Amino acid sequence: MTEEPLERWEGGTAAELAAEWGAPAVHLYRTVGSTNDLARRLAAGGAAEGTVVLAEEQRAGRGRAGRGWVSPAELGLWLSIVARPAAVPEPGLLPILVGLHVATALDKFLPDHSTQVKWPNDLVLLGRKLGGILCEATWEGNRPGAFVVGVGINVLHDPADFPEEVRDSAISLGMAAGAKPPRRAVAASLVAALIRRLARPVAMQPGELDALASRDLLRGRAVVVTEPVSGATLAQGWAEGIAADGSLLLRETDTGFARAVHSGTVRLRQD
Ligand code: BTN
């Protein structure tokens, strides 16, 4: 898929934005297939940790479990960052930590609300999806290489800008705040925070577990865990929080036993 470079994004050149965000390099595109794919390519070529790929529009944006991610021009933040952690003993923890720090970075644009994290990779505001995280490992030969951290945030959308099938379940920062925040300021807050966090180990740091608990949408709720692709039910129970390894702690309805769920898609049980 061909990509079209971009001279400036929200008035800033790649060099200006890199300086603003503390990034070693920023690659700007008017249109791409997926920023994650470009970031993977750059990582394979040796791109430094913190390298950012940002696109005004993605034509083949990707979500979890093979789903698409609708990424129209001039409305959102669609970007990927190259991460090179020394070790990632628990890959499931990376999207959780990224979600926590993105949610925290967005708070200053939301005077009356705070963004919640829905295990394992969703950002939720007022019960609607604000954005998502897609972390992917890359390989160098047969060894694990870099990680690519993809973040998509709905920023300036009005309800009519969302496809009809998600209109009732999606939200943008502007819709929640009642005023549209400048995307450049949102990007600066979010990317700078992520670059700082990605430079530290992929392990829960002091304070992060408590911060997660306070933003955990599922905590204390009745949930169903399903297999992301087939939709088959894997478990049902009460969500009891997120563990230090990034797993979802579940008290099973049938057995009353506590178990850690390491992968799956979660929905709130309606009954
Ligand atoms: C999800 O909620 O399923 C994850 C969505 C992740 C979307 C972002 S947008 C930037 C990056 N490039 C992609 O193709 N996907 C991620």
PDB file of C-alpha atoms and ligand atoms in Angstrom:
ATOM      1  CA  MET A   1       0.000   0.000   0.000  1.00  0.00           C
ATOM      2  CA  THR A   2       1.563   3.319  -1.012  1.00  0.00           C
ATOM      3  CA  GLU A   3       1.953   6.016   1.542  1.00  0.00           C
ATOM      4  CA  GLU A   4       2.004   9.742   1.027  1.00  0.00           C
ATOM      5  CA  PRO A   5       4.349  11.829   3.202  1.00  0.00           C
ATOM      6  CA  LEU A   6       3.208  15.006   4.928  1.00  0.00           C
ATOM      7  CA  GLU A   7       5.260  18.199   5.296  1.00  0.00           C
ATOM      8  CA  ARG A   8       3.497  19.528   8.404  1.00  0.00           C
ATOM      9  CA  TRP A   9       0.921  18.166  10.825  1.00  0.00           C
ATOM     10  CA  GLU A  10      -1.151  20.743  12.740  1.00  0.00           C
ATOM     11  CA  GLY A  11       1.388  23.376  11.700  1.00  0.00           C
ATOM     12  CA  GLY A  12       4.446  21.506  12.941  1.00  0.00           C
ATOM     13  CA  THR A  13       7.217  19.959  10.863  1.00  0.00           C
ATOM     14  CA  ALA A  14       8.492  16.508  11.803  1.00  0.00           C
ATOM     15  CA  ALA A  15      11.565  18.097  13.411  1.00  0.00           C
ATOM     16  CA  GLU A  16       9.481  20.578  15.414  1.00  0.00           C
ATOM     17  CA  LEU A  17       7.128  17.863  16.641  1.00  0.00           C
ATOM     18  CA  ALA A  18      10.054  15.589  17.553  1.00  0.00           C
ATOM     19  CA  ALA A  19      11.520  18.377  19.698  1.00  0.00           C
ATOM     20  CA  GLU A  20       8.113  19.046  21.279  1.00  0.00           C
ATOM     21  CA  TRP A  21       7.553  15.357  22.113  1.00  0.00           C
ATOM     22  CA  GLY A  22      11.099  14.347  23.093  1.00  0.00           C
ATOM     23  CA  ALA A  23      11.183  11.848  20.211  1.00  0.00           C
ATOM     24  CA  PRO A  24      14.389  10.926  18.346  1.00  0.00           C
ATOM     25  CA  ALA A  25      12.491  11.070  15.026  1.00  0.00           C
ATOM     26  CA  VAL A  26       8.964  11.696  13.778  1.00  0.00           C
ATOM     27  CA  HIS A  27       7.665  10.419  10.440  1.00  0.00           C
ATOM     28  CA  LEU A  28       4.583  12.215   9.158  1.00  0.00           C
ATOM     29  CA  TYR A  29       2.215  10.848   6.526  1.00  0.00           C
ATOM     30  CA  ARG A  30      -0.898  12.225   4.889  1.00  0.00           C
ATOM     31  CA  THR A  31      -2.139   8.730   4.263  1.00  0.00           C
ATOM     32  CA  VAL A  32      -0.869   5.237   5.048  1.00  0.00           C
ATOM     33  CA  GLY A  33      -2.249   1.721   5.301  1.00  0.00           C
ATOM     34  CA  SER A  34      -1.412   1.333   8.996  1.00  0.00           C
ATOM     35  CA  THR A  35       1.086   3.328  11.068  1.00  0.00           C
ATOM     36  CA  ASN A  36       1.917   0.087  12.908  1.00  0.00           C
ATOM     37  CA  ASP A  37       3.134  -1.447   9.659  1.00  0.00           C
ATOM     38  CA  LEU A  38       5.361   1.532   8.906  1.00  0.00           C
ATOM     39  CA  ALA A  39       6.728   1.575  12.443  1.00  0.00           C
ATOM     40  CA  ARG A  40       7.493  -2.159  12.150  1.00  0.00           C
ATOM     41  CA  ARG A  41       9.370  -1.497   8.939  1.00  0.00           C
ATOM     42  CA  LEU A  42      11.342   1.337  10.558  1.00  0.00           C
ATOM     43  CA  ALA A  43      12.066  -0.842  13.602  1.00  0.00           C
ATOM     44  CA  ALA A  44      13.387  -3.601  11.362  1.00  0.00           C
ATOM     45  CA  GLY A  45      15.708  -1.006   9.811  1.00  0.00           C
ATOM     46  CA  GLY A  46      17.067  -0.112  13.267  1.00  0.00           C
ATOM     47  CA  ALA A  47      14.884   2.904  14.168  1.00  0.00           C
ATOM     48  CA  ALA A  48      15.627   4.223  17.653  1.00  0.00           C
ATOM     49  CA  GLU A  49      13.318   3.730  20.608  1.00  0.00           C
ATOM     50  CA  GLY A  50      10.745   6.503  20.712  1.00  0.00           C
ATOM     51  CA  THR A  51      10.570   6.911  16.925  1.00  0.00           C
ATOM     52  CA  VAL A  52       7.031   8.037  16.058  1.00  0.00           C
ATOM     53  CA  VAL A  53       4.983   7.403  12.932  1.00  0.00           C
ATOM     54  CA  LEU A  54       1.887   9.601  12.681  1.00  0.00           C
ATOM     55  CA  ALA A  55      -0.649   9.600   9.870  1.00  0.00           C
ATOM     56  CA  GLU A  56      -3.436  12.028   9.120  1.00  0.00           C
ATOM     57  CA  GLU A  57      -5.433   9.129   7.716  1.00  0.00           C
ATOM     58  CA  GLN A  58      -5.107   5.321   7.718  1.00  0.00           C
ATOM     59  CA  ARG A  59      -6.731   3.380   4.914  1.00  0.00           C
ATOM     60  CA  ALA A  60      -6.169  -0.004   6.534  1.00  0.00           C
ATOM     61  CA  GLY A  61      -5.987   0.852  10.230  1.00  0.00           C
ATOM     62  CA  ARG A  62      -5.876  -2.283  12.343  1.00  0.00           C
ATOM     63  CA  GLY A  63      -7.508  -3.120  15.645  1.00  0.00           C
ATOM     64  CA  ARG A  64      -7.214  -6.205  17.839  1.00  0.00           C
ATOM     65  CA  ALA A  65      -8.109  -9.677  16.661  1.00  0.00           C
ATOM     66  CA  GLY A  66      -7.928  -8.815  12.976  1.00  0.00           C
ATOM     67  CA  ARG A  67     -10.557  -6.094  13.207  1.00  0.00           C
ATOM     68  CA  GLY A  68     -10.251  -2.839  11.315  1.00  0.00           C
ATOM     69  CA  TRP A  69      -9.819   0.598  12.844  1.00  0.00           C
ATOM     70  CA  VAL A  70     -11.594   3.427  11.055  1.00  0.00           C
ATOM     71  CA  SER A  71      -9.116   6.322  10.884  1.00  0.00           C
ATOM     72  CA  PRO A  72     -10.437   9.274   8.866  1.00  0.00           C
ATOM     73  CA  ALA A  73      -8.398  12.420   8.147  1.00  0.00           C
ATOM     74  CA  GLU A  74      -8.438  15.484  10.408  1.00  0.00           C
ATOM     75  CA  LEU A  75     -10.380  13.922  13.274  1.00  0.00           C
ATOM     76  CA  GLY A  76      -8.155  11.666  15.312  1.00  0.00           C
ATOM     77  CA  LEU A  77      -4.700  10.768  16.482  1.00  0.00           C
ATOM     78  CA  TRP A  78      -3.381   7.709  14.683  1.00  0.00           C
ATOM     79  CA  LEU A  79       0.194   6.962  15.617  1.00  0.00           C
ATOM     80  CA  SER A  80       2.724   4.282  16.462  1.00  0.00           C
ATOM     81  CA  ILE A  81       5.866   4.405  18.576  1.00  0.00           C
ATOM     82  CA  VAL A  82       8.884   2.087  18.412  1.00  0.00           C
ATOM     83  CA  ALA A  83       9.746   0.600  21.816  1.00  0.00           C
ATOM     84  CA  ARG A  84      12.875  -1.374  22.619  1.00  0.00           C
ATOM     85  CA  PRO A  85      12.427  -2.665  26.170  1.00  0.00           C
ATOM     86  CA  ALA A  86      15.330  -4.689  27.581  1.00  0.00           C
ATOM     87  CA  ALA A  87      12.954  -7.525  28.455  1.00  0.00           C
ATOM     88  CA  VAL A  88       9.238  -8.129  28.286  1.00  0.00           C
ATOM     89  CA  PRO A  89       8.495 -11.047  30.590  1.00  0.00           C
ATOM     90  CA  GLU A  90       4.748 -10.368  30.346  1.00  0.00           C
ATOM     91  CA  PRO A  91       3.803  -9.077  26.860  1.00  0.00           C
ATOM     92  CA  GLY A  92       0.210  -8.639  28.065  1.00  0.00           C
ATOM     93  CA  LEU A  93       1.367  -5.928  30.439  1.00  0.00           C
ATOM     94  CA  LEU A  94       2.568  -3.570  27.717  1.00  0.00           C
ATOM     95  CA  PRO A  95      -0.877  -2.530  26.379  1.00  0.00           C
ATOM     96  CA  ILE A  96      -2.145  -2.159  29.948  1.00  0.00           C
ATOM     97  CA  LEU A  97       0.673   0.213  30.896  1.00  0.00           C
ATOM     98  CA  VAL A  98       0.302   2.115  27.643  1.00  0.00           C
ATOM     99  CA  GLY A  99      -3.448   2.444  28.260  1.00  0.00           C
ATOM    100  CA  LEU A 100      -2.870   3.750  31.769  1.00  0.00           C
ATOM    101  CA  HIS A 101      -0.410   6.412  30.642  1.00  0.00           C
ATOM    102  CA  VAL A 102      -2.486   7.461  27.644  1.00  0.00           C
ATOM    103  CA  ALA A 103      -5.576   7.779  29.858  1.00  0.00           C
ATOM    104  CA  THR A 104      -3.629   9.873  32.357  1.00  0.00           C
ATOM    105  CA  ALA A 105      -2.236  12.112  29.605  1.00  0.00           C
ATOM    106  CA  LEU A 106      -5.743  12.781  28.273  1.00  0.00           C
ATOM    107  CA  ASP A 107      -7.171  13.956  31.601  1.00  0.00           C
ATOM    108  CA  LYS A 108      -6.077  17.556  31.177  1.00  0.00           C
ATOM    109  CA  PHE A 109      -8.398  17.865  28.165  1.00  0.00           C
ATOM    110  CA  LEU A 110     -11.365  16.572  30.161  1.00  0.00           C
ATOM    111  CA  PRO A 111     -12.302  18.993  32.908  1.00  0.00           C
ATOM    112  CA  ASP A 112     -15.258  16.916  34.142  1.00  0.00           C
ATOM    113  CA  HIS A 113     -14.382  13.304  33.375  1.00  0.00           C
ATOM    114  CA  SER A 114     -11.544  10.881  33.443  1.00  0.00           C
ATOM    115  CA  THR A 115     -10.682   8.236  30.882  1.00  0.00           C
ATOM    116  CA  GLN A 116     -11.089   4.630  31.942  1.00  0.00           C
ATOM    117  CA  VAL A 117      -9.115   1.586  30.903  1.00  0.00           C
ATOM    118  CA  LYS A 118     -11.043  -1.473  29.770  1.00  0.00           C
ATOM    119  CA  TRP A 119      -8.879  -4.600  29.870  1.00  0.00           C
ATOM    120  CA  PRO A 120      -7.010  -5.391  27.751  1.00  0.00           C
ATOM    121  CA  ASN A 121      -6.646  -2.512  25.316  1.00  0.00           C
ATOM    122  CA  ASP A 122      -9.602  -0.124  25.237  1.00  0.00           C
ATOM    123  CA  LEU A 123      -9.895   3.463  26.409  1.00  0.00           C
ATOM    124  CA  VAL A 124     -13.393   4.331  27.506  1.00  0.00           C
ATOM    125  CA  LEU A 125     -15.075   7.602  28.347  1.00  0.00           C
ATOM    126  CA  LEU A 126     -18.637   7.893  29.633  1.00  0.00           C
ATOM    127  CA  GLY A 127     -19.150   4.228  28.795  1.00  0.00           C
ATOM    128  CA  ARG A 128     -18.148   4.674  25.146  1.00  0.00           C
ATOM    129  CA  LYS A 129     -14.991   3.763  23.295  1.00  0.00           C
ATOM    130  CA  LEU A 130     -12.586   6.693  22.990  1.00  0.00           C
ATOM    131  CA  GLY A 131      -9.632   4.819  21.592  1.00  0.00           C
ATOM    132  CA  GLY A 132      -7.582   1.663  21.516  1.00  0.00           C
ATOM    133  CA  ILE A 133      -4.075   0.302  21.798  1.00  0.00           C
ATOM    134  CA  LEU A 134      -2.462  -2.231  19.477  1.00  0.00           C
ATOM    135  CA  CYS A 135       0.982  -3.431  20.606  1.00  0.00           C
ATOM    136  CA  GLU A 136       2.839  -5.753  18.271  1.00  0.00           C
ATOM    137  CA  ALA A 137       6.138  -7.554  18.665  1.00  0.00           C
ATOM    138  CA  THR A 138       8.595  -7.568  15.784  1.00  0.00           C
ATOM    139  CA  TRP A 139      11.205 -10.207  15.033  1.00  0.00           C
ATOM    140  CA  GLU A 140      14.832  -9.782  14.077  1.00  0.00           C
ATOM    141  CA  GLY A 141      15.768 -13.081  12.457  1.00  0.00           C
ATOM    142  CA  ASN A 142      14.409 -15.626  14.921  1.00  0.00           C
ATOM    143  CA  ARG A 143      14.898 -13.387  17.961  1.00  0.00           C
ATOM    144  CA  PRO A 144      12.318 -10.989  19.400  1.00  0.00           C
ATOM    145  CA  GLY A 145      13.086  -7.485  18.215  1.00  0.00           C
ATOM    146  CA  ALA A 146      11.353  -4.215  18.950  1.00  0.00           C
ATOM    147  CA  PHE A 147       7.746  -3.602  19.924  1.00  0.00           C
ATOM    148  CA  VAL A 148       5.446  -1.271  18.082  1.00  0.00           C
ATOM    149  CA  VAL A 149       2.947   0.578  20.229  1.00  0.00           C
ATOM    150  CA  GLY A 150      -0.044   1.739  18.175  1.00  0.00           C
ATOM    151  CA  VAL A 151      -2.485   4.242  19.642  1.00  0.00           C
ATOM    152  CA  GLY A 152      -5.715   5.477  18.104  1.00  0.00           C
ATOM    153  CA  ILE A 153      -7.720   8.248  19.813  1.00  0.00           C
ATOM    154  CA  ASN A 154     -10.922   9.864  18.589  1.00  0.00           C
ATOM    155  CA  VAL A 155     -10.313  13.583  19.130  1.00  0.00           C
ATOM    156  CA  LEU A 156     -12.470  15.883  17.022  1.00  0.00           C
ATOM    157  CA  HIS A 157     -15.278  13.571  15.876  1.00  0.00           C
ATOM    158  CA  ASP A 158     -18.896  14.611  16.088  1.00  0.00           C
ATOM    159  CA  PRO A 159     -21.345  11.720  16.379  1.00  0.00           C
ATOM    160  CA  ALA A 160     -22.056  11.852  12.638  1.00  0.00           C
ATOM    161  CA  ASP A 161     -18.358  11.300  11.890  1.00  0.00           C
ATOM    162  CA  PHE A 162     -18.504   7.745  13.256  1.00  0.00           C
ATOM    163  CA  PRO A 163     -19.694   4.864  11.085  1.00  0.00           C
ATOM    164  CA  GLU A 164     -23.303   4.080  11.892  1.00  0.00           C
ATOM    165  CA  GLU A 165     -22.501   0.696  13.429  1.00  0.00           C
ATOM    166  CA  VAL A 166     -20.383   2.267  16.196  1.00  0.00           C
ATOM    167  CA  ARG A 167     -22.153   5.627  16.534  1.00  0.00           C
ATOM    168  CA  ASP A 168     -23.865   4.648  19.773  1.00  0.00           C
ATOM    169  CA  SER A 169     -20.774   3.109  21.323  1.00  0.00           C
ATOM    170  CA  ALA A 170     -18.013   5.562  20.335  1.00  0.00           C
ATOM    171  CA  ILE A 171     -17.022   8.966  21.655  1.00  0.00           C
ATOM    172  CA  SER A 172     -14.365  11.605  20.990  1.00  0.00           C
ATOM    173  CA  LEU A 173     -12.485  13.869  23.363  1.00  0.00           C
ATOM    174  CA  GLY A 174     -14.319  16.838  21.865  1.00  0.00           C
ATOM    175  CA  MET A 175     -17.744  15.270  22.437  1.00  0.00           C
ATOM    176  CA  ALA A 176     -16.930  14.554  26.080  1.00  0.00           C
ATOM    177  CA  ALA A 177     -15.218  17.868  26.804  1.00  0.00           C
ATOM    178  CA  GLY A 178     -17.837  19.970  25.046  1.00  0.00           C
ATOM    179  CA  ALA A 179     -15.051  21.780  23.152  1.00  0.00           C
ATOM    180  CA  LYS A 180     -12.617  20.453  20.596  1.00  0.00           C
ATOM    181  CA  PRO A 181      -9.067  20.250  21.965  1.00  0.00           C
ATOM    182  CA  PRO A 182      -6.177  21.060  19.610  1.00  0.00           C
ATOM    183  CA  ARG A 183      -4.789  17.764  18.298  1.00  0.00           C
ATOM    184  CA  ARG A 184      -1.222  19.023  18.523  1.00  0.00           C
ATOM    185  CA  ALA A 185      -1.586  19.612  22.267  1.00  0.00           C
ATOM    186  CA  VAL A 186      -3.244  16.216  22.747  1.00  0.00           C
ATOM    187  CA  ALA A 187      -0.445  14.526  20.804  1.00  0.00           C
ATOM    188  CA  ALA A 188       2.229  16.359  22.797  1.00  0.00           C
ATOM    189  CA  SER A 189       0.766  15.277  26.119  1.00  0.00           C
ATOM    190  CA  LEU A 190       0.233  11.682  25.046  1.00  0.00           C
ATOM    191  CA  VAL A 191       3.414  11.011  23.072  1.00  0.00           C
ATOM    192  CA  ALA A 192       5.738  12.681  25.576  1.00  0.00           C
ATOM    193  CA  ALA A 193       4.192  10.631  28.396  1.00  0.00           C
ATOM    194  CA  LEU A 194       4.510   7.403  26.438  1.00  0.00           C
ATOM    195  CA  ILE A 195       8.105   8.006  25.395  1.00  0.00           C
ATOM    196  CA  ARG A 196       9.004   8.646  29.037  1.00  0.00           C
ATOM    197  CA  ARG A 197       7.204   5.500  30.197  1.00  0.00           C
ATOM    198  CA  LEU A 198       8.536   3.268  27.426  1.00  0.00           C
ATOM    199  CA  ALA A 199      12.087   4.115  28.487  1.00  0.00           C
ATOM    200  CA  ARG A 200      11.397   2.361  31.808  1.00  0.00           C
ATOM    201  CA  PRO A 201      10.994  -1.389  32.359  1.00  0.00           C
ATOM    202  CA  VAL A 202       7.836  -3.181  31.272  1.00  0.00           C
ATOM    203  CA  ALA A 203       6.983  -4.042  34.870  1.00  0.00           C
ATOM    204  CA  MET A 204       4.476  -2.395  37.164  1.00  0.00           C
ATOM    205  CA  GLN A 205       6.133   0.600  38.857  1.00  0.00           C
ATOM    206  CA  PRO A 206       5.138   1.966  42.289  1.00  0.00           C
ATOM    207  CA  GLY A 207       1.779   3.693  42.070  1.00  0.00           C
ATOM    208  CA  GLU A 208       0.797   2.203  38.710  1.00  0.00           C
ATOM    209  CA  LEU A 209      -1.308  -0.614  40.136  1.00  0.00           C
ATOM    210  CA  ASP A 210      -3.340   1.822  42.257  1.00  0.00           C
ATOM    211  CA  ALA A 211      -3.658   4.241  39.350  1.00  0.00           C
ATOM    212  CA  LEU A 212      -4.944   1.391  37.188  1.00  0.00           C
ATOM    213  CA  ALA A 213      -7.433   0.299  39.818  1.00  0.00           C
ATOM    214  CA  SER A 214      -8.908   3.798  39.899  1.00  0.00           C
ATOM    215  CA  ARG A 215      -9.422   3.759  36.115  1.00  0.00           C
ATOM    216  CA  ASP A 216     -10.444   0.124  35.722  1.00  0.00           C
ATOM    217  CA  LEU A 217     -13.847   0.084  34.023  1.00  0.00           C
ATOM    218  CA  LEU A 218     -14.431  -3.617  34.720  1.00  0.00           C
ATOM    219  CA  ARG A 219     -13.499  -3.760  38.401  1.00  0.00           C
ATOM    220  CA  GLY A 220     -16.406  -5.065  40.454  1.00  0.00           C
ATOM    221  CA  ARG A 221     -18.569  -5.693  37.388  1.00  0.00           C
ATOM    222  CA  ALA A 222     -20.082  -8.912  36.049  1.00  0.00           C
ATOM    223  CA  VAL A 223     -18.287  -9.829  32.826  1.00  0.00           C
ATOM    224  CA  VAL A 224     -18.108 -12.415  30.080  1.00  0.00           C
ATOM    225  CA  VAL A 225     -14.717 -13.243  28.553  1.00  0.00           C
ATOM    226  CA  THR A 226     -14.825 -14.445  24.965  1.00  0.00           C
ATOM    227  CA  GLU A 227     -12.312 -15.708  22.439  1.00  0.00           C
ATOM    228  CA  PRO A 228     -11.511 -12.592  20.362  1.00  0.00           C
ATOM    229  CA  VAL A 229     -11.956 -14.162  16.914  1.00  0.00           C
ATOM    230  CA  SER A 230     -14.580 -16.910  17.333  1.00  0.00           C
ATOM    231  CA  GLY A 231     -16.564 -15.137  20.060  1.00  0.00           C
ATOM    232  CA  ALA A 232     -16.774 -18.400  22.061  1.00  0.00           C
ATOM    233  CA  THR A 233     -17.304 -17.873  25.783  1.00  0.00           C
ATOM    234  CA  LEU A 234     -14.126 -18.590  27.758  1.00  0.00           C
ATOM    235  CA  ALA A 235     -15.204 -17.561  31.250  1.00  0.00           C
ATOM    236  CA  GLN A 236     -17.850 -15.650  33.188  1.00  0.00           C
ATOM    237  CA  GLY A 237     -17.595 -14.003  36.547  1.00  0.00           C
ATOM    238  CA  TRP A 238     -16.858 -10.849  38.495  1.00  0.00           C
ATOM    239  CA  ALA A 239     -13.867  -8.773  37.507  1.00  0.00           C
ATOM    240  CA  GLU A 240     -11.728  -8.168  40.572  1.00  0.00           C
ATOM    241  CA  GLY A 241      -9.087  -5.946  39.041  1.00  0.00           C
ATOM    242  CA  ILE A 242      -5.922  -6.030  36.971  1.00  0.00           C
ATOM    243  CA  ALA A 243      -2.897  -7.898  38.357  1.00  0.00           C
ATOM    244  CA  ALA A 244       0.714  -6.723  38.332  1.00  0.00           C
ATOM    245  CA  ASP A 245       1.415  -8.994  35.339  1.00  0.00           C
ATOM    246  CA  GLY A 246      -1.395  -7.355  33.350  1.00  0.00           C
ATOM    247  CA  SER A 247      -3.858 -10.233  33.617  1.00  0.00           C
ATOM    248  CA  LEU A 248      -7.530  -9.742  34.457  1.00  0.00           C
ATOM    249  CA  LEU A 249      -8.498 -11.173  37.842  1.00  0.00           C
ATOM    250  CA  LEU A 250     -11.798 -12.965  37.613  1.00  0.00           C
ATOM    251  CA  ARG A 251     -13.972 -14.627  40.282  1.00  0.00           C
ATOM    252  CA  GLU A 252     -15.758 -17.314  38.291  1.00  0.00           C
ATOM    253  CA  THR A 253     -19.526 -17.403  38.620  1.00  0.00           C
ATOM    254  CA  ASP A 254     -19.797 -21.192  38.376  1.00  0.00           C
ATOM    255  CA  THR A 255     -17.028 -22.245  40.731  1.00  0.00           C
ATOM    256  CA  GLY A 256     -16.412 -19.186  42.913  1.00  0.00           C
ATOM    257  CA  PHE A 257     -12.701 -19.663  42.217  1.00  0.00           C
ATOM    258  CA  ALA A 258     -10.405 -16.758  41.422  1.00  0.00           C
ATOM    259  CA  ARG A 259      -8.438 -17.062  38.218  1.00  0.00           C
ATOM    260  CA  ALA A 260      -6.173 -14.878  36.103  1.00  0.00           C
ATOM    261  CA  VAL A 261      -7.254 -14.329  32.501  1.00  0.00           C
ATOM    262  CA  HIS A 262      -4.331 -13.637  30.167  1.00  0.00           C
ATOM    263  CA  SER A 263      -6.126 -13.126  26.862  1.00  0.00           C
ATOM    264  CA  GLY A 264      -9.603 -12.592  25.542  1.00  0.00           C
ATOM    265  CA  THR A 265     -12.216  -9.964  24.851  1.00  0.00           C
ATOM    266  CA  VAL A 266     -14.474  -8.804  27.653  1.00  0.00           C
ATOM    267  CA  ARG A 267     -18.000  -7.525  27.667  1.00  0.00           C
ATOM    268  CA  LEU A 268     -20.125  -6.454  30.584  1.00  0.00           C
ATOM    269  CA  ARG A 269     -22.841  -8.948  31.435  1.00  0.00           C
ATOM    270  CA  GLN A 270     -26.231  -7.381  31.008  1.00  0.00           C
ATOM    271  CA  ASP A 271     -28.313  -9.569  33.369  1.00  0.00           C
TER     272      ASP A 271
HETATM  273  C1  BTN B   1      -8.372  -1.669  19.119  1.00  0.00           C
HETATM  274  O1  BTN B   1      -9.104  -1.026  19.885  1.00  0.00           O
HETATM  275  O2  BTN B   1      -8.745  -2.743  18.615  1.00  0.00           O
HETATM  276  C2  BTN B   1      -7.004  -1.145  18.844  1.00  0.00           C
HETATM  277  C3  BTN B   1      -7.022   0.011  17.886  1.00  0.00           C
HETATM  278  C4  BTN B   1      -5.645   0.552  17.577  1.00  0.00           C
HETATM  279  C5  BTN B   1      -5.667   1.597  16.491  1.00  0.00           C
HETATM  280  C6  BTN B   1      -4.317   2.240  16.289  1.00  0.00           C
HETATM  281  S1  BTN B   1      -4.402   3.649  15.224  1.00  0.00           S
HETATM  282  C7  BTN B   1      -2.656   3.692  15.100  1.00  0.00           C
HETATM  283  C8  BTN B   1      -2.180   2.263  15.020  1.00  0.00           C
HETATM  284  N1  BTN B   1      -2.186   1.783  13.642  1.00  0.00           N
HETATM  285  C9  BTN B   1      -3.064   0.813  13.452  1.00  0.00           C
HETATM  286  O3  BTN B   1      -3.275   0.240  12.367  1.00  0.00           O
HETATM  287  N2  BTN B   1      -3.713   0.538  14.593  1.00  0.00           N
HETATM  288  C10 BTN B   1      -3.231   1.352  15.690  1.00  0.00           C
END
